[in-house]
Amino acid sequence: MDLIGIYLKEALEDSGCPVCNLLRKYERNEIGTILYEHVNNPSVREQFKESLGLCPYHAWKLKEIAYSDPLLGSLGVAVIYEHMLSIYIENLKQDQRVEVGKCFLCERMEEKERSIISSLSKRFGEFIEVYRNSEAIFCKKHYEMLTAELKKENPSLLEELREIQIMKLSEIRRGVERFIDKFDYRAQKAPTKKRQKLFFLQLRV
Ligand SMILES: [Zn+2]
Ligand SMILES: [Zn+2]
């Protein structure tokens, strides 16, 4: 099996949404690479400049990842944001409105998401049994993206995927029902507030 095949198969064998999991790893790697290698890279600096930093979600993610790894540290974040602040302050001094482009990490993530969905739909025939038998389950968004792509690439798999999805969701629902039942059972067994009060009164007497 080639590298992309291994990469997809491993994601489909894991639990949770395979696309969300791959995107989370990609996001972490991208941010790690920026902090580790590219803080002073002019083209990366330029991308930060275009969006005057990152969207709030990615700005906090950048901080979280920087602080979680001693090799990365907070210096990279400080260097990037000192640069952004200098641009912003300069613009304000000149009373210019700052035009802010889209966060480049959001753009990269969207691009990666499209590429994962496209590879998955092209090769889903190879992996449909892996998906059926694993704890993986596509989230609503990625199920819909994948089925839209399968309609073009591999329409014969659509019905089977829908059935697997229903089976997996029903299994989760049964688990949730069992969880609720357990609570009901405990609630029936547990004394009511009134009974508790009576019990404590009796103790005092
Ligand atoms: Zn997902
Ligand atoms: Zn973003």
Short mmCIF file of C-alpha atoms and ligand atoms in Angstrom, two decimals:
data_model
loop_
_atom_site.label_atom_id
_atom_site.label_comp_id
_atom_site.label_asym_id
_atom_site.label_seq_id
_atom_site.Cartn_x
_atom_site.Cartn_y
_atom_site.Cartn_z
CA MET A 1 0.00 0.00 0.00
CA ASP A 2 1.27 3.49 -0.82
CA LEU A 3 1.77 6.24 1.75
CA ILE A 4 -1.56 7.97 1.15
CA GLY A 5 -3.29 4.60 1.47
CA ILE A 6 -1.60 3.92 4.81
CA TYR A 7 -2.41 7.45 5.99
CA LEU A 8 -6.11 7.04 5.12
CA LYS A 9 -6.38 3.50 6.45
CA GLU A 10 -4.86 4.47 9.81
CA ALA A 11 -7.29 7.38 10.12
CA LEU A 12 -10.23 5.10 9.32
CA GLU A 13 -9.12 2.59 11.95
CA ASP A 14 -9.01 5.20 14.69
CA SER A 15 -12.04 6.32 16.71
CA GLY A 16 -13.83 9.61 16.06
CA CYS A 17 -14.18 11.38 12.72
CA PRO A 18 -11.23 10.37 10.50
CA VAL A 19 -11.21 13.70 8.63
CA CYS A 20 -11.41 15.80 11.81
CA ASN A 21 -8.58 13.72 13.32
CA LEU A 22 -6.35 14.15 10.25
CA LEU A 23 -7.09 17.88 10.19
CA ARG A 24 -6.23 18.26 13.88
CA LYS A 25 -2.86 16.56 13.29
CA TYR A 26 -2.21 18.68 10.20
CA GLU A 27 -3.07 21.87 12.09
CA ARG A 28 -0.72 20.97 14.91
CA ASN A 29 2.10 20.14 12.49
CA GLU A 30 1.60 23.34 10.50
CA ILE A 31 1.66 25.49 13.62
CA GLY A 32 4.67 23.57 14.97
CA THR A 33 6.56 24.08 11.71
CA ILE A 34 5.76 27.79 11.67
CA LEU A 35 6.94 28.23 15.24
CA TYR A 36 9.94 25.97 14.89
CA GLU A 37 11.30 26.93 11.49
CA HIS A 38 9.50 29.83 9.94
CA VAL A 39 9.11 32.59 12.47
CA ASN A 40 11.74 34.58 10.59
CA ASN A 41 10.85 33.31 7.15
CA PRO A 42 9.85 36.39 5.06
CA SER A 43 7.14 34.59 3.08
CA VAL A 44 5.47 33.30 6.25
CA ARG A 45 5.78 36.76 7.81
CA GLU A 46 4.11 38.13 4.69
CA GLN A 47 1.18 35.72 5.13
CA PHE A 48 0.75 36.79 8.73
CA LYS A 49 0.90 40.40 7.61
CA GLU A 50 -1.88 39.94 5.04
CA SER A 51 -4.30 38.78 7.69
CA LEU A 52 -2.71 40.89 10.45
CA GLY A 53 -2.14 37.81 12.55
CA LEU A 54 -4.53 34.90 12.68
CA CYS A 55 -8.26 34.48 13.30
CA PRO A 56 -9.07 34.30 17.05
CA TYR A 57 -9.35 30.49 16.95
CA HIS A 58 -5.90 30.02 15.37
CA ALA A 59 -4.29 32.74 17.45
CA TRP A 60 -5.28 30.87 20.63
CA LYS A 61 -4.26 27.56 19.05
CA LEU A 62 -0.84 29.04 18.20
CA LYS A 63 -0.40 30.11 21.82
CA GLU A 64 -1.61 26.74 23.16
CA ILE A 65 0.80 24.76 20.95
CA ALA A 66 3.71 27.12 21.61
CA TYR A 67 3.26 26.76 25.37
CA SER A 68 2.70 23.00 25.24
CA ASP A 69 6.10 22.26 23.72
CA PRO A 70 9.31 23.50 25.39
CA LEU A 71 11.11 23.20 22.03
CA LEU A 72 8.78 25.75 20.49
CA GLY A 73 8.33 28.11 23.42
CA SER A 74 6.64 31.46 23.46
CA LEU A 75 9.38 33.46 21.69
CA GLY A 76 8.04 32.64 18.22
CA VAL A 77 4.56 33.90 19.12
CA ALA A 78 6.06 37.07 20.61
CA VAL A 79 8.18 37.68 17.48
CA ILE A 80 5.17 37.26 15.17
CA TYR A 81 2.83 39.42 17.20
CA GLU A 82 5.39 42.16 17.84
CA HIS A 83 5.63 42.45 14.05
CA MET A 84 1.83 42.54 13.68
CA LEU A 85 1.54 45.19 16.39
CA SER A 86 4.17 47.36 14.70
CA ILE A 87 2.16 47.26 11.44
CA TYR A 88 -1.12 47.97 13.20
CA ILE A 89 0.30 50.87 15.22
CA GLU A 90 1.89 52.35 12.08
CA ASN A 91 -1.44 52.19 10.27
CA LEU A 92 -3.22 53.84 13.15
CA LYS A 93 -0.60 56.60 13.30
CA GLN A 94 -1.27 57.32 9.66
CA ASP A 95 -4.99 57.08 10.34
CA GLN A 96 -5.32 54.36 7.73
CA ARG A 97 -7.94 51.69 7.81
CA VAL A 98 -6.32 48.26 8.07
CA GLU A 99 -7.67 45.84 5.50
CA VAL A 100 -7.49 42.34 6.90
CA GLY A 101 -7.43 39.27 4.66
CA LYS A 102 -8.60 35.79 5.59
CA CYS A 103 -6.52 33.87 8.17
CA PHE A 104 -4.00 31.88 6.17
CA LEU A 105 -4.18 28.90 8.51
CA CYS A 106 -7.96 28.73 7.94
CA GLU A 107 -7.23 28.75 4.20
CA ARG A 108 -4.65 25.97 4.52
CA MET A 109 -7.05 23.91 6.62
CA GLU A 110 -9.83 24.27 4.05
CA GLU A 111 -7.45 23.24 1.29
CA LYS A 112 -6.29 20.22 3.29
CA GLU A 113 -9.87 19.27 4.10
CA ARG A 114 -10.78 19.28 0.39
CA SER A 115 -7.72 17.21 -0.48
CA ILE A 116 -8.45 14.59 2.25
CA ILE A 117 -12.08 14.28 1.12
CA SER A 118 -11.02 13.94 -2.51
CA SER A 119 -8.44 11.19 -1.74
CA LEU A 120 -10.96 9.39 0.47
CA SER A 121 -13.69 9.42 -2.14
CA LYS A 122 -11.33 8.19 -4.88
CA ARG A 123 -10.22 5.26 -2.76
CA PHE A 124 -13.22 4.63 -0.56
CA GLY A 125 -13.92 1.29 -2.25
CA GLU A 126 -10.61 0.01 -0.85
CA PHE A 127 -11.43 1.16 2.67
CA ILE A 128 -15.17 0.81 3.12
CA GLU A 129 -14.80 -2.44 5.09
CA VAL A 130 -12.13 -0.87 7.32
CA TYR A 131 -14.59 1.94 8.05
CA ARG A 132 -17.49 -0.44 8.68
CA ASN A 133 -15.53 -2.44 11.25
CA SER A 134 -13.79 0.38 13.10
CA GLU A 135 -14.85 2.84 15.79
CA ALA A 136 -14.48 5.69 13.32
CA ILE A 137 -17.52 7.74 12.43
CA PHE A 138 -17.66 10.65 10.02
CA CYS A 139 -19.08 13.80 11.59
CA LYS A 140 -22.09 15.35 9.83
CA LYS A 141 -20.01 17.90 7.94
CA HIS A 142 -17.48 15.38 6.64
CA TYR A 143 -20.13 12.77 5.85
CA GLU A 144 -21.86 15.37 3.70
CA MET A 145 -18.62 16.49 2.04
CA LEU A 146 -17.67 12.88 1.33
CA THR A 147 -21.07 11.93 -0.10
CA ALA A 148 -21.03 15.03 -2.35
CA GLU A 149 -17.65 13.92 -3.69
CA LEU A 150 -18.67 10.25 -3.97
CA LYS A 151 -21.63 11.31 -6.13
CA LYS A 152 -19.07 12.41 -8.72
CA GLU A 153 -16.33 9.84 -8.14
CA ASN A 154 -17.88 6.66 -6.80
CA PRO A 155 -21.71 6.80 -6.74
CA SER A 156 -22.07 3.04 -6.32
CA LEU A 157 -20.75 3.35 -2.73
CA LEU A 158 -23.23 6.00 -1.60
CA GLU A 159 -25.97 3.66 -0.43
CA GLU A 160 -23.56 1.40 1.43
CA LEU A 161 -21.95 4.36 3.18
CA ARG A 162 -25.37 5.68 4.22
CA GLU A 163 -26.27 2.27 5.71
CA ILE A 164 -22.97 2.08 7.61
CA GLN A 165 -23.48 5.62 8.88
CA ILE A 166 -26.99 4.78 10.13
CA MET A 167 -25.66 1.61 11.79
CA LYS A 168 -22.86 3.51 13.56
CA LEU A 169 -25.12 6.36 14.67
CA SER A 170 -27.73 3.89 15.95
CA GLU A 171 -25.03 2.16 17.97
CA ILE A 172 -24.07 5.49 19.55
CA ARG A 173 -27.75 6.20 20.22
CA ARG A 174 -28.14 2.85 21.98
CA GLY A 175 -25.11 3.71 24.13
CA VAL A 176 -26.64 7.07 25.04
CA GLU A 177 -29.96 5.39 25.86
CA ARG A 178 -28.20 2.94 28.17
CA PHE A 179 -26.48 5.87 29.84
CA ILE A 180 -29.82 7.64 30.39
CA ASP A 181 -31.40 4.41 31.70
CA LYS A 182 -28.62 4.06 34.26
CA PHE A 183 -29.44 7.53 35.56
CA ASP A 184 -33.13 6.69 35.77
CA TYR A 185 -32.30 3.53 37.66
CA ARG A 186 -30.15 5.43 40.13
CA ALA A 187 -32.80 8.12 40.48
CA GLN A 188 -35.40 5.48 41.35
CA LYS A 189 -33.12 3.91 43.91
CA ALA A 190 -31.91 7.16 45.42
CA PRO A 191 -34.08 8.59 48.21
CA THR A 192 -36.14 11.65 47.36
CA LYS A 193 -35.33 14.97 49.05
CA LYS A 194 -38.39 14.54 51.29
CA ARG A 195 -37.28 11.07 52.41
CA GLN A 196 -33.75 12.35 53.08
CA LYS A 197 -35.21 15.07 55.31
CA LEU A 198 -37.34 12.56 57.20
CA PHE A 199 -34.32 10.32 57.64
CA PHE A 200 -32.23 13.12 59.17
CA LEU A 201 -35.12 14.17 61.42
CA GLN A 202 -35.41 10.62 62.68
CA LEU A 203 -31.70 10.59 63.43
CA ARG A 204 -32.00 13.72 65.53
CA VAL A 205 -34.85 12.28 67.60
ZN ZN B 1 -15.24 15.51 10.83
ZN ZN B 2 -7.89 30.69 11.22
#
